[in-house]
mmCIF file of C-alpha atoms and ligand atoms in Angstrom:
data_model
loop_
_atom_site.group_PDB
_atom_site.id
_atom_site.type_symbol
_atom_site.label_atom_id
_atom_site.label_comp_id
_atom_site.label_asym_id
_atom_site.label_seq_id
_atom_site.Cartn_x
_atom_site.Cartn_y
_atom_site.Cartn_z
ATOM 1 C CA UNK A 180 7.674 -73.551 65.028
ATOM 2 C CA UNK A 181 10.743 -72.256 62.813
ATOM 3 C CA UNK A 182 10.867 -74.003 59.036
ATOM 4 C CA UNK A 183 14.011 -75.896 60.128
ATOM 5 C CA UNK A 184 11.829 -77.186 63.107
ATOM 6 C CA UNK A 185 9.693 -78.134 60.690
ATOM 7 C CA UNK A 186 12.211 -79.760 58.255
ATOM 8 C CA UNK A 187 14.102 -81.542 61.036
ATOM 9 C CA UNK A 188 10.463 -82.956 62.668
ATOM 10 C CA UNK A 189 9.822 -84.052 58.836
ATOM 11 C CA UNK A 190 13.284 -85.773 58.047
ATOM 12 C CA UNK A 191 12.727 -87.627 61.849
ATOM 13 C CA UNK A 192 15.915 -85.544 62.974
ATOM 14 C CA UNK A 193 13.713 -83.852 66.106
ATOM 15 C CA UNK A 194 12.372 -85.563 68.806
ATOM 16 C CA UNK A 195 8.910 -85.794 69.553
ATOM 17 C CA UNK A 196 8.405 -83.546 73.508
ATOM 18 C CA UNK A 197 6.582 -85.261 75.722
ATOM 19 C CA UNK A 198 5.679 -83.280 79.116
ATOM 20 C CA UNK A 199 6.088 -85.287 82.289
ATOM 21 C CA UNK A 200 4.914 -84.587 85.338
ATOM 22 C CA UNK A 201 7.144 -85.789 88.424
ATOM 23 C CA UNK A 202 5.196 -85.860 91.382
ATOM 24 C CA UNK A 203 5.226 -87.660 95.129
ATOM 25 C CA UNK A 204 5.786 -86.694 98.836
ATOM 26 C CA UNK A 205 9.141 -84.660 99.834
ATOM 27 C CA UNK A 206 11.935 -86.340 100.519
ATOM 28 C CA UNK A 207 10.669 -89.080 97.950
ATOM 29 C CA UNK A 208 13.688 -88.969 95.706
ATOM 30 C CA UNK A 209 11.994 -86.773 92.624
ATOM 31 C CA UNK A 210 14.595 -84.425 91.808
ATOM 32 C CA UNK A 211 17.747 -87.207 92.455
ATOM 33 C CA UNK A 212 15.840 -89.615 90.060
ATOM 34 C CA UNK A 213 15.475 -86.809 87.230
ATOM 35 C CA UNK A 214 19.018 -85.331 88.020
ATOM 36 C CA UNK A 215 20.254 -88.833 87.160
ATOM 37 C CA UNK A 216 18.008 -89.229 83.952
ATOM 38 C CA UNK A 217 19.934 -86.005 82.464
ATOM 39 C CA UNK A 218 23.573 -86.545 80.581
ATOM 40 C CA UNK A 219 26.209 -86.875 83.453
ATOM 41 C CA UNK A 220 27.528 -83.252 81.749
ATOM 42 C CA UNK A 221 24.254 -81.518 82.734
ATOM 43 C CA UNK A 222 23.794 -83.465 86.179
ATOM 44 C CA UNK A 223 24.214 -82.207 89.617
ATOM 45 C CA UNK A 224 26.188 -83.118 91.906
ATOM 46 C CA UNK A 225 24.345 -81.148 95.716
ATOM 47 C CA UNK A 226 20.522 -81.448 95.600
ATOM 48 C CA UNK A 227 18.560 -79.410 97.214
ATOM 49 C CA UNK A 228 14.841 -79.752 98.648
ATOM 50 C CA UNK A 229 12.848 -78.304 95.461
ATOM 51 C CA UNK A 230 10.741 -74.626 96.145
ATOM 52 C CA UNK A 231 7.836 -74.912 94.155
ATOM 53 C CA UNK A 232 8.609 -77.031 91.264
ATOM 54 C CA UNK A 233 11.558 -76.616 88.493
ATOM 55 C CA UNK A 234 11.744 -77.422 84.762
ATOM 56 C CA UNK A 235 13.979 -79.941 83.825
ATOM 57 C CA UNK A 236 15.026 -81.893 80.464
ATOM 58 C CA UNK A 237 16.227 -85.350 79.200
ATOM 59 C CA UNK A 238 16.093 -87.279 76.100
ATOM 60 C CA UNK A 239 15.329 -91.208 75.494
ATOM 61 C CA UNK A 240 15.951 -92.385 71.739
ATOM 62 C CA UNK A 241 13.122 -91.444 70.493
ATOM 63 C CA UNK A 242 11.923 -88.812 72.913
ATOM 64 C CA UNK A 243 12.426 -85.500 74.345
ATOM 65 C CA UNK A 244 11.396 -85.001 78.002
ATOM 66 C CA UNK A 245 10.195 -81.649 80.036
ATOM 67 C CA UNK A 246 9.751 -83.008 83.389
ATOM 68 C CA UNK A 247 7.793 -80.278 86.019
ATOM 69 C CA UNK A 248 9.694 -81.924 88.895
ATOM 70 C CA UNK A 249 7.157 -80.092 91.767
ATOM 71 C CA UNK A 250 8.359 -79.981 95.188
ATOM 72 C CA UNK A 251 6.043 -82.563 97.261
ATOM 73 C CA UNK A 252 6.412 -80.717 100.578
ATOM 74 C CA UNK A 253 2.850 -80.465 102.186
ATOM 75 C CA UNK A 254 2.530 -76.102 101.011
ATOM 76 C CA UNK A 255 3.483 -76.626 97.846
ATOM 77 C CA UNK A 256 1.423 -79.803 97.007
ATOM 78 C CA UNK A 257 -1.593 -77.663 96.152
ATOM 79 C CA UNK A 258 0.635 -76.378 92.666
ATOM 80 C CA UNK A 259 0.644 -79.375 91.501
ATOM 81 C CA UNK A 260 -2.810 -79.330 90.009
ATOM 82 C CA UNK A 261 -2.202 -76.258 88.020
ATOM 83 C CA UNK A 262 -0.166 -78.356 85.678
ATOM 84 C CA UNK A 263 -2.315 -81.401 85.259
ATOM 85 C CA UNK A 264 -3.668 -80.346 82.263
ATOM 86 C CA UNK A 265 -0.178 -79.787 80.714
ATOM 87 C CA UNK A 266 0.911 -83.351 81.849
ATOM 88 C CA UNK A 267 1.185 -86.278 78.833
ATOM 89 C CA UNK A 268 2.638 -88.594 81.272
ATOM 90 C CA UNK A 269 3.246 -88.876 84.991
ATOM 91 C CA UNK A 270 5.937 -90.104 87.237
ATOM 92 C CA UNK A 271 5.060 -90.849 90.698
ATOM 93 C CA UNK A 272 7.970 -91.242 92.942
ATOM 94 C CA UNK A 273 7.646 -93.235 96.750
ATOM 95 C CA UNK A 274 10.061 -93.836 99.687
ATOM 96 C CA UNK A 275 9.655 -97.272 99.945
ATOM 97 C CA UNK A 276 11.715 -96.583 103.665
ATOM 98 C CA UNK A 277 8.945 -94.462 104.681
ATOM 99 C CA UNK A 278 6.686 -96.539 106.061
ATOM 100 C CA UNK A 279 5.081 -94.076 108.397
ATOM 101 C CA UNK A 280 3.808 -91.888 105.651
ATOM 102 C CA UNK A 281 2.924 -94.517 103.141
ATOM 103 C CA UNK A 282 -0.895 -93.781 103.622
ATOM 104 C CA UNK A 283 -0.032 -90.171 103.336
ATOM 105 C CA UNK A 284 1.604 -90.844 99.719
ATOM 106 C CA UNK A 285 -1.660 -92.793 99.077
ATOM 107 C CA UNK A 286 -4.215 -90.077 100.164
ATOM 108 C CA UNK A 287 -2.576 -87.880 97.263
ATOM 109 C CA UNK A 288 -2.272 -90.605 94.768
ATOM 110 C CA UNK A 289 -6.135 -90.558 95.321
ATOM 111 C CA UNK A 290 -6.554 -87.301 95.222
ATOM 112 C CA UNK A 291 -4.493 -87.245 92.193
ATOM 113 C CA UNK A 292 -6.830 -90.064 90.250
ATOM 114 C CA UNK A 293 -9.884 -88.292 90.989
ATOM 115 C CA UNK A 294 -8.959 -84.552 89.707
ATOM 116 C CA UNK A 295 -10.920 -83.962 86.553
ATOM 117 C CA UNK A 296 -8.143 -82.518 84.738
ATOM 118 C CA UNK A 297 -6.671 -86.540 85.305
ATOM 119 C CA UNK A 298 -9.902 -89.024 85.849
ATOM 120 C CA UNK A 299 -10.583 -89.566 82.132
ATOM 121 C CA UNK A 300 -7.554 -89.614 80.558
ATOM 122 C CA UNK A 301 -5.853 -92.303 79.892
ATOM 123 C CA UNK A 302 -2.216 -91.093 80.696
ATOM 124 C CA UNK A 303 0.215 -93.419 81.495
ATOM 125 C CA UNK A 304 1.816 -93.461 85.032
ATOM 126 C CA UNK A 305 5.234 -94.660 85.851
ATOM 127 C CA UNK A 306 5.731 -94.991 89.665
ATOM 128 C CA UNK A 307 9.304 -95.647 90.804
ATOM 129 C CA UNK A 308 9.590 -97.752 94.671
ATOM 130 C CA UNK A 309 12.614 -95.609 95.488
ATOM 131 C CA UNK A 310 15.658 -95.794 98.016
ATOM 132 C CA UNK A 311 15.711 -99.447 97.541
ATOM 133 C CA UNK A 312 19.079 -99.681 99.023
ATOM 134 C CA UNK A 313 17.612 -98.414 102.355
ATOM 135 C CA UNK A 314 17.296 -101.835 105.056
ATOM 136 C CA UNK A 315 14.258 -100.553 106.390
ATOM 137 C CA UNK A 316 12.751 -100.581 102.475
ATOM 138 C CA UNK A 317 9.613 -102.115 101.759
ATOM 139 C CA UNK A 318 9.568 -104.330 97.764
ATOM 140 C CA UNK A 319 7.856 -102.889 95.241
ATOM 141 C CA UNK A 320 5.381 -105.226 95.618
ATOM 142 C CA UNK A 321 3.951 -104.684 98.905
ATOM 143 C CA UNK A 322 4.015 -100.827 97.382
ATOM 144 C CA UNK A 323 1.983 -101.478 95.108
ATOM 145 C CA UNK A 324 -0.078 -103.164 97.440
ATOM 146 C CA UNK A 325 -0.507 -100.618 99.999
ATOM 147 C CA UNK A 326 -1.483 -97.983 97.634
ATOM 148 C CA UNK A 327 -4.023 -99.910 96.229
ATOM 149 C CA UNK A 328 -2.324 -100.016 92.204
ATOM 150 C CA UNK A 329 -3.976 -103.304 91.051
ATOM 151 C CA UNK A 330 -7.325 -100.598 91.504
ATOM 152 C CA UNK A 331 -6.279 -98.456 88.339
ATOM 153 C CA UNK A 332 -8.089 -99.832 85.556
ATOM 154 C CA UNK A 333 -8.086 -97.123 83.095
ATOM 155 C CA UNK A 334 -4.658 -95.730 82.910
ATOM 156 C CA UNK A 335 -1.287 -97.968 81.946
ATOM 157 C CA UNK A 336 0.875 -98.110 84.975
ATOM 158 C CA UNK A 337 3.857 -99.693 85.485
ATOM 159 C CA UNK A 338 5.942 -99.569 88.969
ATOM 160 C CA UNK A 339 9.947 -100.114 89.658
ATOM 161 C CA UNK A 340 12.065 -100.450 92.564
ATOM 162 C CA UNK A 341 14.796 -97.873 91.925
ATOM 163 C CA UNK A 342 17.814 -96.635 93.626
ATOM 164 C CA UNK A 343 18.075 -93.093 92.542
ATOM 165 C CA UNK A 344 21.431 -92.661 94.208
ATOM 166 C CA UNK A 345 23.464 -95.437 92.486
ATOM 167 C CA UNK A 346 20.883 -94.877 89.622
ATOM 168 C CA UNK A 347 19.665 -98.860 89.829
ATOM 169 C CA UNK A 348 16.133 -99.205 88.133
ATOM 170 C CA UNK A 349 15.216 -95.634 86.511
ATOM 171 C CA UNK A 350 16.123 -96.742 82.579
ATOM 172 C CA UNK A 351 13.928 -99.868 83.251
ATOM 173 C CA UNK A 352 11.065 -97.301 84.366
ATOM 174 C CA UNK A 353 12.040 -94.352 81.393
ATOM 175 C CA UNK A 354 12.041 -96.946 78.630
ATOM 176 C CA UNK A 355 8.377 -98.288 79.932
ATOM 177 C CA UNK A 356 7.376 -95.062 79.748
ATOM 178 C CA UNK A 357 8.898 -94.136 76.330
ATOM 179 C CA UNK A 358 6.931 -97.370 75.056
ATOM 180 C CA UNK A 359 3.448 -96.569 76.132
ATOM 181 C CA UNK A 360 3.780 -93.367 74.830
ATOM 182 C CA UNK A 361 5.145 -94.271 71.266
ATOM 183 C CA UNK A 362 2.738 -96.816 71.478
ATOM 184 C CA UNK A 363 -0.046 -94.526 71.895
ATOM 185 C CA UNK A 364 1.150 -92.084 69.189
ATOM 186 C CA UNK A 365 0.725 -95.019 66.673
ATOM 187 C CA UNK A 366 -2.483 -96.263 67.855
ATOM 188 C CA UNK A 367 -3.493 -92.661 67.225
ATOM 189 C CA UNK A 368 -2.440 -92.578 63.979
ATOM 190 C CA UNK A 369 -3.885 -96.027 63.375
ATOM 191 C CA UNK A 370 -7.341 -94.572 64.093
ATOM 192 C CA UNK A 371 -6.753 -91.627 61.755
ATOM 193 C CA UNK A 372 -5.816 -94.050 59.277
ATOM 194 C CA UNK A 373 -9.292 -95.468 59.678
HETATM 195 N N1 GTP B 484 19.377 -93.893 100.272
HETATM 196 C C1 GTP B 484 18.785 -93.257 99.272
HETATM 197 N N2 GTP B 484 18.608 -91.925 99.338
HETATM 198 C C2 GTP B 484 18.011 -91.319 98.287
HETATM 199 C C3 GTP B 484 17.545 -92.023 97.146
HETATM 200 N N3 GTP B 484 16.981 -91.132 96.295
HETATM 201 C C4 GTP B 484 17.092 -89.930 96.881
HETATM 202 N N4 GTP B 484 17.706 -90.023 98.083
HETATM 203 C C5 GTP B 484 18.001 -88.950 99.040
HETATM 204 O O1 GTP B 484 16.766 -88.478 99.548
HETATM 205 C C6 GTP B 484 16.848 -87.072 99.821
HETATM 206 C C7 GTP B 484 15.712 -86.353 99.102
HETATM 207 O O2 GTP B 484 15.904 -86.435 97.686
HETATM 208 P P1 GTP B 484 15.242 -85.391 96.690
HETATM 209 O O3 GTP B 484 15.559 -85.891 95.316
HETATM 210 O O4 GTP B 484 15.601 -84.001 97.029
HETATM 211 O O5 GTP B 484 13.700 -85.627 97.025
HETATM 212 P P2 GTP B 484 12.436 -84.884 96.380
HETATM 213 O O6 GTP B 484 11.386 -85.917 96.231
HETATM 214 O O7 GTP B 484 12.841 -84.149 95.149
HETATM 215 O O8 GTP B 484 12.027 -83.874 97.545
HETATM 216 P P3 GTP B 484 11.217 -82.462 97.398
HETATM 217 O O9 GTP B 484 11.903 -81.656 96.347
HETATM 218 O O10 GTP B 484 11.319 -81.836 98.776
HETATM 219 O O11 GTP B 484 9.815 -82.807 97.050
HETATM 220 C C8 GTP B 484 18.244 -86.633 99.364
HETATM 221 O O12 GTP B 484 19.075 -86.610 100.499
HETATM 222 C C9 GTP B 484 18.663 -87.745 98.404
HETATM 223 O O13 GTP B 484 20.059 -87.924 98.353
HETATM 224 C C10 GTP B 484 17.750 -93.451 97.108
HETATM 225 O O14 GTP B 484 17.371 -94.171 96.167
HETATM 226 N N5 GTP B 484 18.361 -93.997 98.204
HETATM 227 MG MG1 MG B 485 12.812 -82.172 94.637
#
């Protein structure tokens, strides 16, 4: 880190970077929710089916995001673990229209709880109920439900029914997020202070 890094982290001028990881099934609505999160300058307009993952950035008030948004098609799902370790906070996006692959969004929620480089830490996870605005959409309730949420004990979660094309729900979601992990900086600091 440069001195005027250092200067401008010390005079509260420079956000604190947080690394997100954005993960879910293709055709979930990962890269549309993270295209919208970015100034309307920087922001998209054709989105494409992500290859692998890409790096993207936004900033909150207080914080400074790198999001891996990973692709979620079925061959590139097993990259996803080779950035867990990297990850200070997740974001776990669902078609709540997809009803037919609902337990398959489950199986690698599971599979995602139980990796070692995610079991016992307590990161938080944001999950976003997406395409809302679909008829055939499920609430965010009976989301939660059918992946079994009320079951993670030892992680903050917090889940919101977005529309990622009208953007409808993500600040909600992104300012949840932004809390637990300011919160969590100062509780950190509170036990250093001890
Ligand atoms: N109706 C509706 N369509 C949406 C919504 N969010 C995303 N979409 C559409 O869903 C399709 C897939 O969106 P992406 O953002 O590419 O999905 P992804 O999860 O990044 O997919 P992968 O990169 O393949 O993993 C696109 O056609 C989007 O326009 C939403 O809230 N409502
Ligand atoms: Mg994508």
């Amino acid at each position: 880190m440069g001195l005027f890094d250092k200067l401008a982290g010390w005079l509260g001028l420079k956000k604190k970077e947080v690394h997100v990881l954005c993960l879910g099934l293709d055709n979930s609505g990962k890269t549309t929710i993270i295209n919208k999160l970015k100034p309307s300058n920087a922001q998209t307009q054709d989105i494409v089916p992500t290859i692998g993952f890409s790096i993207e950035k936004f900033k909150t008030s207080s914080l400074s995001f790198t999001v891996f948004d990973m692709s979620g098609q079925g061959r590139y799902r097993n990259l996803w673990e080779h950035y867990y370790k990297e990850g200070q906070a997740i974001i776990f996006v669902i078609d709540s229209s997809d009803k037919l692959r609902m337990v398959v969004a489950k199986e690698e929620l599971d599979t995602l709880l139980n990796h070692p480089d995610i079991k016992h830490r307590r990161l938080p996870i944001l999950f976003f109920a997406n395409k809302m605005d679909l008829r055939d959409a499920i609430s965010s309730v009976k989301v939660s439900q059918l992946l079994s949420l009320e079951n993670i004990k030892d992680k903050p979660w917090h889940i919101c029914a977005s529309d990622a094309l009208k953007g409808e729900g993500l600040q909600e979601g992104v300012d949840w997020l932004q809390d637990q992990i300011t919160q969590s900086d100062s509780s950190n600091e509170d036990m250093r202070d001890k």
